[in-house]
PDB file of C-alpha atoms in Angstrom:
ATOM      1  CA  MET A 321     130.368 106.204 116.127  1.00 47.00           C
ATOM      2  CA  ASN A 322     127.532 104.038 114.872  1.00 82.00           C
ATOM      3  CA  THR A 323     128.855 104.693 111.431  1.00 81.00           C
ATOM      4  CA  VAL A 324     132.031 102.789 112.127  1.00 80.00           C
ATOM      5  CA  VAL A 325     129.927  99.693 113.362  1.00 83.00           C
ATOM      6  CA  ASP A 326     127.683  99.778 110.500  1.00 81.00           C
ATOM      7  CA  ILE A 327     130.690  99.803 108.158  1.00 83.00           C
ATOM      8  CA  GLN A 328     132.202  96.837 110.017  1.00 82.00           C
ATOM      9  CA  GLN A 329     128.905  94.814 109.772  1.00 84.00           C
ATOM     10  CA  ALA A 330     129.001  95.514 105.903  1.00 81.00           C
ATOM     11  CA  ILE A 331     132.390  94.372 105.449  1.00 80.00           C
ATOM     12  CA  ASP A 332     131.430  91.143 107.392  1.00 79.00           C
ATOM     13  CA  SER A 333     128.286  90.603 105.459  1.00 80.00           C
ATOM     14  CA  HIS A 334     129.882  91.334 102.016  1.00 76.00           C
ATOM     15  CA  ALA A 335     132.692  88.813 102.786  1.00 76.00           C
ATOM     16  CA  LEU A 336     129.829  86.116 102.933  1.00 77.00           C
ATOM     17  CA  TRP A 337     128.894  87.104  99.324  1.00 78.00           C
ATOM     18  CA  MET A 338     131.809  84.801  98.178  1.00 77.00           C
ATOM     19  CA  SER A 339     130.183  81.621  99.479  1.00 81.00           C
ATOM     20  CA  SER A 340     126.811  82.813  98.253  1.00 81.00           C
ATOM     21  CA  LEU A 341     128.098  83.380  94.659  1.00 83.00           C
ATOM     22  CA  ARG A 342     129.902  79.978  94.636  1.00 85.00           C
ATOM     23  CA  GLN A 343     126.680  78.287  95.501  1.00 84.00           C
ATOM     24  CA  ALA A 344     124.908  80.353  92.870  1.00 81.00           C
ATOM     25  CA  ILE A 345     127.362  78.979  90.431  1.00 85.00           C
ATOM     26  CA  LEU A 346     126.434  75.411  91.592  1.00 84.00           C
ATOM     27  CA  ASP A 347     122.641  76.129  91.661  1.00 80.00           C
ATOM     28  CA  ALA A 348     122.655  77.970  88.327  1.00 73.00           C
ATOM     29  CA  GLN A 349     119.657  75.945  87.090  1.00 65.00           C
ATOM     30  CA  THR A 350     117.253  77.575  89.765  1.00 68.00           C
ATOM     31  CA  PRO A 351     115.930  80.933  89.112  1.00 75.00           C
ATOM     32  CA  ILE A 352     118.296  83.622  90.386  1.00 81.00           C
ATOM     33  CA  ASP A 353     117.369  87.269  90.712  1.00 86.00           C
ATOM     34  CA  VAL A 354     120.241  88.773  88.743  1.00 88.00           C
ATOM     35  CA  ALA A 355     118.767  92.179  88.935  1.00 92.00           C
ATOM     36  CA  GLY A 356     118.370  92.084  92.714  1.00 91.00           C
ATOM     37  CA  ILE A 357     121.996  91.037  92.808  1.00 91.00           C
ATOM     38  CA  ARG A 358     123.113  94.064  90.711  1.00 94.00           C
ATOM     39  CA  ALA A 359     121.004  96.472  92.711  1.00 95.00           C
ATOM     40  CA  GLU A 360     123.612  98.040  95.040  1.00 93.00           C
ATOM     41  CA  ASP A 361     120.875  99.803  97.091  1.00 94.00           C
ATOM     42  CA  GLN A 362     119.094  96.432  98.029  1.00 90.00           C
ATOM     43  CA  CYS A 363     121.630  94.659 100.150  1.00 87.00           C
ATOM     44  CA  GLU A 364     121.536  95.698 104.028  1.00 84.00           C
ATOM     45  CA  PHE A 365     124.701  97.878 103.556  1.00 86.00           C
ATOM     46  CA  GLY A 366     123.249  99.359 100.398  1.00 90.00           C
ATOM     47  CA  LYS A 367     119.956 100.333 102.113  1.00 89.00           C
ATOM     48  CA  TRP A 368     122.222 102.041 104.964  1.00 88.00           C
ATOM     49  CA  LEU A 369     124.446 103.614 102.368  1.00 91.00           C
ATOM     50  CA  TYR A 370     121.606 105.208 100.411  1.00 93.00           C
ATOM     51  CA  GLY A 371     119.268 105.670 103.416  1.00 90.00           C
ATOM     52  CA  PRO A 372     118.684 108.476 105.983  1.00 91.00           C
ATOM     53  CA  ARG A 373     121.069 107.493 108.655  1.00 87.00           C
ATOM     54  CA  LEU A 374     124.034 109.173 106.954  1.00 88.00           C
ATOM     55  CA  SER A 375     124.447 113.028 107.172  1.00 88.00           C
ATOM     56  CA  ASP A 376     124.974 115.248 104.013  1.00 92.00           C
ATOM     57  CA  GLU A 377     128.502 115.730 105.558  1.00 90.00           C
ATOM     58  CA  ASP A 378     129.147 112.061 105.421  1.00 89.00           C
ATOM     59  CA  ARG A 379     127.747 111.754 101.708  1.00 93.00           C
ATOM     60  CA  ALA A 380     129.936 114.690 100.649  1.00 94.00           C
ATOM     61  CA  SER A 381     133.121 113.101 101.946  1.00 93.00           C
ATOM     62  CA  SER A 382     135.499 111.446  99.337  1.00 95.00           C
ATOM     63  CA  SER A 383     135.554 108.252 101.443  1.00 94.00           C
ATOM     64  CA  TYR A 384     131.769 107.883 101.047  1.00 94.00           C
ATOM     65  CA  GLN A 385     132.001 108.570  97.339  1.00 96.00           C
ATOM     66  CA  GLU A 386     134.718 106.080  96.786  1.00 97.00           C
ATOM     67  CA  VAL A 387     132.808 103.295  98.871  1.00 95.00           C
ATOM     68  CA  LYS A 388     129.546 104.102  96.970  1.00 96.00           C
ATOM     69  CA  ARG A 389     131.421 103.774  93.565  1.00 97.00           C
ATOM     70  CA  LEU A 390     133.252 100.460  94.596  1.00 96.00           C
ATOM     71  CA  HIS A 391     129.961  99.154  96.084  1.00 94.00           C
ATOM     72  CA  ALA A 392     128.258  99.530  92.868  1.00 95.00           C
ATOM     73  CA  GLU A 393     131.061  97.761  91.046  1.00 94.00           C
ATOM     74  CA  PHE A 394     131.017  94.929  93.531  1.00 92.00           C
ATOM     75  CA  HIS A 395     127.319  94.344  92.817  1.00 93.00           C
ATOM     76  CA  GLU A 396     127.811  94.457  89.125  1.00 95.00           C
ATOM     77  CA  ALA A 397     130.622  91.930  89.279  1.00 93.00           C
ATOM     78  CA  ALA A 398     128.541  89.651  91.555  1.00 92.00           C
ATOM     79  CA  ALA A 399     125.707  89.976  89.052  1.00 93.00           C
ATOM     80  CA  ARG A 400     128.055  89.197  86.122  1.00 94.00           C
ATOM     81  CA  VAL A 401     129.233  85.895  87.875  1.00 92.00           C
ATOM     82  CA  VAL A 402     125.560  84.784  88.186  1.00 91.00           C
ATOM     83  CA  GLU A 403     124.842  85.692  84.653  1.00 92.00           C
ATOM     84  CA  LEU A 404     127.654  83.573  83.424  1.00 93.00           C
ATOM     85  CA  ALA A 405     126.665  80.707  85.578  1.00 91.00           C
ATOM     86  CA  VAL A 406     122.928  80.828  84.448  1.00 89.00           C
ATOM     87  CA  SER A 407     124.045  81.001  80.874  1.00 91.00           C
ATOM     88  CA  GLY A 408     126.003  77.668  81.252  1.00 91.00           C
ATOM     89  CA  GLN A 409     129.431  79.388  81.478  1.00 93.00           C
ATOM     90  CA  THR A 410     130.455  77.813  84.506  1.00 92.00           C
ATOM     91  CA  CYS A 411     134.261  77.912  84.001  1.00 94.00           C
ATOM     92  CA  ASP A 412     134.084  81.729  83.052  1.00 96.00           C
ATOM     93  CA  ALA A 413     131.758  82.310  86.053  1.00 93.00           C
ATOM     94  CA  TYR A 414     134.661  80.696  88.278  1.00 93.00           C
ATOM     95  CA  ASP A 415     137.175  82.728  86.533  1.00 95.00           C
ATOM     96  CA  LEU A 416     135.422  85.851  87.265  1.00 95.00           C
ATOM     97  CA  LEU A 417     134.631  85.042  90.784  1.00 92.00           C
ATOM     98  CA  TYR A 418     138.107  84.137  91.594  1.00 93.00           C
ATOM     99  CA  GLY A 419     139.655  87.055  89.420  1.00 94.00           C
ATOM    100  CA  ASP A 420     137.793  90.367  89.161  1.00 93.00           C
ATOM    101  CA  TYR A 421     135.214  89.627  91.731  1.00 92.00           C
ATOM    102  CA  ILE A 422     137.749  88.926  94.455  1.00 91.00           C
ATOM    103  CA  THR A 423     139.891  91.941  93.421  1.00 93.00           C
ATOM    104  CA  MET A 424     136.711  94.204  93.551  1.00 91.00           C
ATOM    105  CA  SER A 425     135.647  92.748  96.859  1.00 90.00           C
ATOM    106  CA  GLY A 426     139.191  93.519  98.301  1.00 91.00           C
ATOM    107  CA  ARG A 427     139.199  96.974  97.218  1.00 94.00           C
ATOM    108  CA  LEU A 428     135.776  97.717  98.426  1.00 93.00           C
ATOM    109  CA  ALA A 429     136.779  96.242 101.864  1.00 91.00           C
ATOM    110  CA  ILE A 430     139.949  98.467 101.837  1.00 94.00           C
ATOM    111  CA  ALA A 431     137.896 101.498 101.084  1.00 95.00           C
ATOM    112  CA  MET A 432     135.375 100.760 103.774  1.00 90.00           C
ATOM    113  CA  ARG A 433     138.345 100.249 106.316  1.00 91.00           C
ATOM    114  CA  ALA A 434     139.734 103.576 105.176  1.00 93.00           C
ATOM    115  CA  TRP A 435     136.410 105.220 105.673  1.00 91.00           C
ATOM    116  CA  GLN A 436     136.366 103.746 109.253  1.00 89.00           C
ATOM    117  CA  ASP A 437     139.795 105.017 110.035  1.00 90.00           C
ATOM    118  CA  THR A 438     138.775 108.422 108.887  1.00 88.00           C
ATOM    119  CA  LEU A 439     135.621 108.422 111.054  1.00 83.00           C
ATOM    120  CA  ARG A 440     137.601 107.318 113.862  1.00 83.00           C
ATOM    121  CA  GLY A 441     140.267 109.972 113.513  1.00 82.00           C
ATOM    122  CA  ALA A 442     137.491 112.603 113.287  1.00 74.00           C
ATOM    123  CA  ALA A 443     136.052 111.268 116.434  1.00 67.00           C
ATOM    124  CA  GLY A 444     139.429 111.595 118.265  1.00 67.00           C
ATOM    125  CA  GLN A 445     140.068 107.762 118.747  1.00 56.00           C
TER     126      GLN A 445
END
């Protein structure tokens, strides 16, 4: 059942990215590690998602595959927001943040919750 808790923590932490990205747009003049933002295996959830705690069975599930794909797209969208901000395209960065990024974030959260529901169902809860 730890997987359900881990997924919930990831949902919560990824929700905080929105405010971090808003701040990144405001602070676009400071050096920002865009490659680090783009790397979906470097955030806490990504380390867990790609790390040893999940079983081969978990990784073979369609829920895992969907979350993994959406998580990578989420990080790509976040990196693109920052790239736009750093290049001085503040309006475009905000448009992406409040457009595709929010959509991607929502799709990821929905997929994570669906994975949680699947795991709870398998555990008989």
